[in-house]
């Protein structure tokens, strides 16, 4: 690694995209992952679909209370 870099001709904001969306990576504890994987396999759906369904239901329940 150089001790000093020259950014004189660098273009500021070249990779900035104000409308860019960020997707969250969520890491599950091993026991939760095992449980959800088992349910997803039984229902023959992806874990991501199952987790999103559960979260949507939880959101709906929280907003109706």
GROMACS .gro file of C-alpha atoms in nm:
model
   65
    1UNK     CA    1   0.000   0.000   0.000
    2UNK     CA    2   0.130   0.342  -0.088
    3UNK     CA    3   0.193   0.590   0.189
    4UNK     CA    4   0.009   0.858  -0.012
    5UNK     CA    5  -0.243   0.862  -0.299
    6UNK     CA    6  -0.320   1.137  -0.551
    7UNK     CA    7  -0.695   1.195  -0.592
    8UNK     CA    8  -0.650   1.519  -0.785
    9UNK     CA    9  -0.835   1.395  -1.096
   10UNK     CA   10  -1.082   1.172  -0.914
   11UNK     CA   11  -1.450   1.211  -0.993
   12UNK     CA   12  -1.654   1.273  -0.679
   13UNK     CA   13  -1.982   1.079  -0.652
   14UNK     CA   14  -1.910   0.858  -0.954
   15UNK     CA   15  -2.073   0.554  -0.795
   16UNK     CA   16  -2.337   0.736  -0.589
   17UNK     CA   17  -2.695   0.641  -0.678
   18UNK     CA   18  -2.956   0.821  -0.463
   19UNK     CA   19  -3.231   0.576  -0.564
   20UNK     CA   20  -3.030   0.264  -0.486
   21UNK     CA   21  -3.207   0.016  -0.259
   22UNK     CA   22  -3.034  -0.183   0.011
   23UNK     CA   23  -3.129  -0.546   0.080
   24UNK     CA   24  -3.074  -0.664   0.434
   25UNK     CA   25  -2.881  -0.982   0.494
   26UNK     CA   26  -3.028  -1.147   0.798
   27UNK     CA   27  -2.841  -1.417   0.984
   28UNK     CA   28  -3.053  -1.656   1.186
   29UNK     CA   29  -2.946  -1.834   1.501
   30UNK     CA   30  -2.886  -2.206   1.432
   31UNK     CA   31  -3.197  -2.325   1.619
   32UNK     CA   32  -3.421  -2.075   1.437
   33UNK     CA   33  -3.267  -2.162   1.101
   34UNK     CA   34  -3.318  -2.533   1.162
   35UNK     CA   35  -3.684  -2.482   1.260
   36UNK     CA   36  -3.763  -2.253   0.964
   37UNK     CA   37  -3.582  -2.477   0.717
   38UNK     CA   38  -3.783  -2.776   0.838
   39UNK     CA   39  -4.115  -2.589   0.799
   40UNK     CA   40  -4.013  -2.456   0.454
   41UNK     CA   41  -3.923  -2.807   0.339
   42UNK     CA   42  -4.257  -2.943   0.463
   43UNK     CA   43  -4.443  -2.668   0.275
   44UNK     CA   44  -4.209  -2.703  -0.027
   45UNK     CA   45  -4.126  -2.332  -0.038
   46UNK     CA   46  -3.806  -2.131  -0.006
   47UNK     CA   47  -3.699  -2.018   0.340
   48UNK     CA   48  -3.704  -1.657   0.218
   49UNK     CA   49  -4.071  -1.684   0.121
   50UNK     CA   50  -4.162  -1.839   0.456
   51UNK     CA   51  -3.975  -1.574   0.656
   52UNK     CA   52  -4.135  -1.293   0.456
   53UNK     CA   53  -4.483  -1.446   0.508
   54UNK     CA   54  -4.422  -1.470   0.884
   55UNK     CA   55  -4.292  -1.115   0.903
   56UNK     CA   56  -4.587  -0.978   0.703
   57UNK     CA   57  -4.831  -1.160   0.933
   58UNK     CA   58  -4.651  -1.025   1.238
   59UNK     CA   59  -4.661  -0.672   1.096
   60UNK     CA   60  -5.033  -0.708   1.026
   61UNK     CA   61  -5.097  -0.833   1.380
   62UNK     CA   62  -4.896  -0.548   1.531
   63UNK     CA   63  -5.083  -0.282   1.335
   64UNK     CA   64  -5.429  -0.420   1.423
   65UNK     CA   65  -5.367  -0.421   1.798
   0.00000   0.00000   0.00000
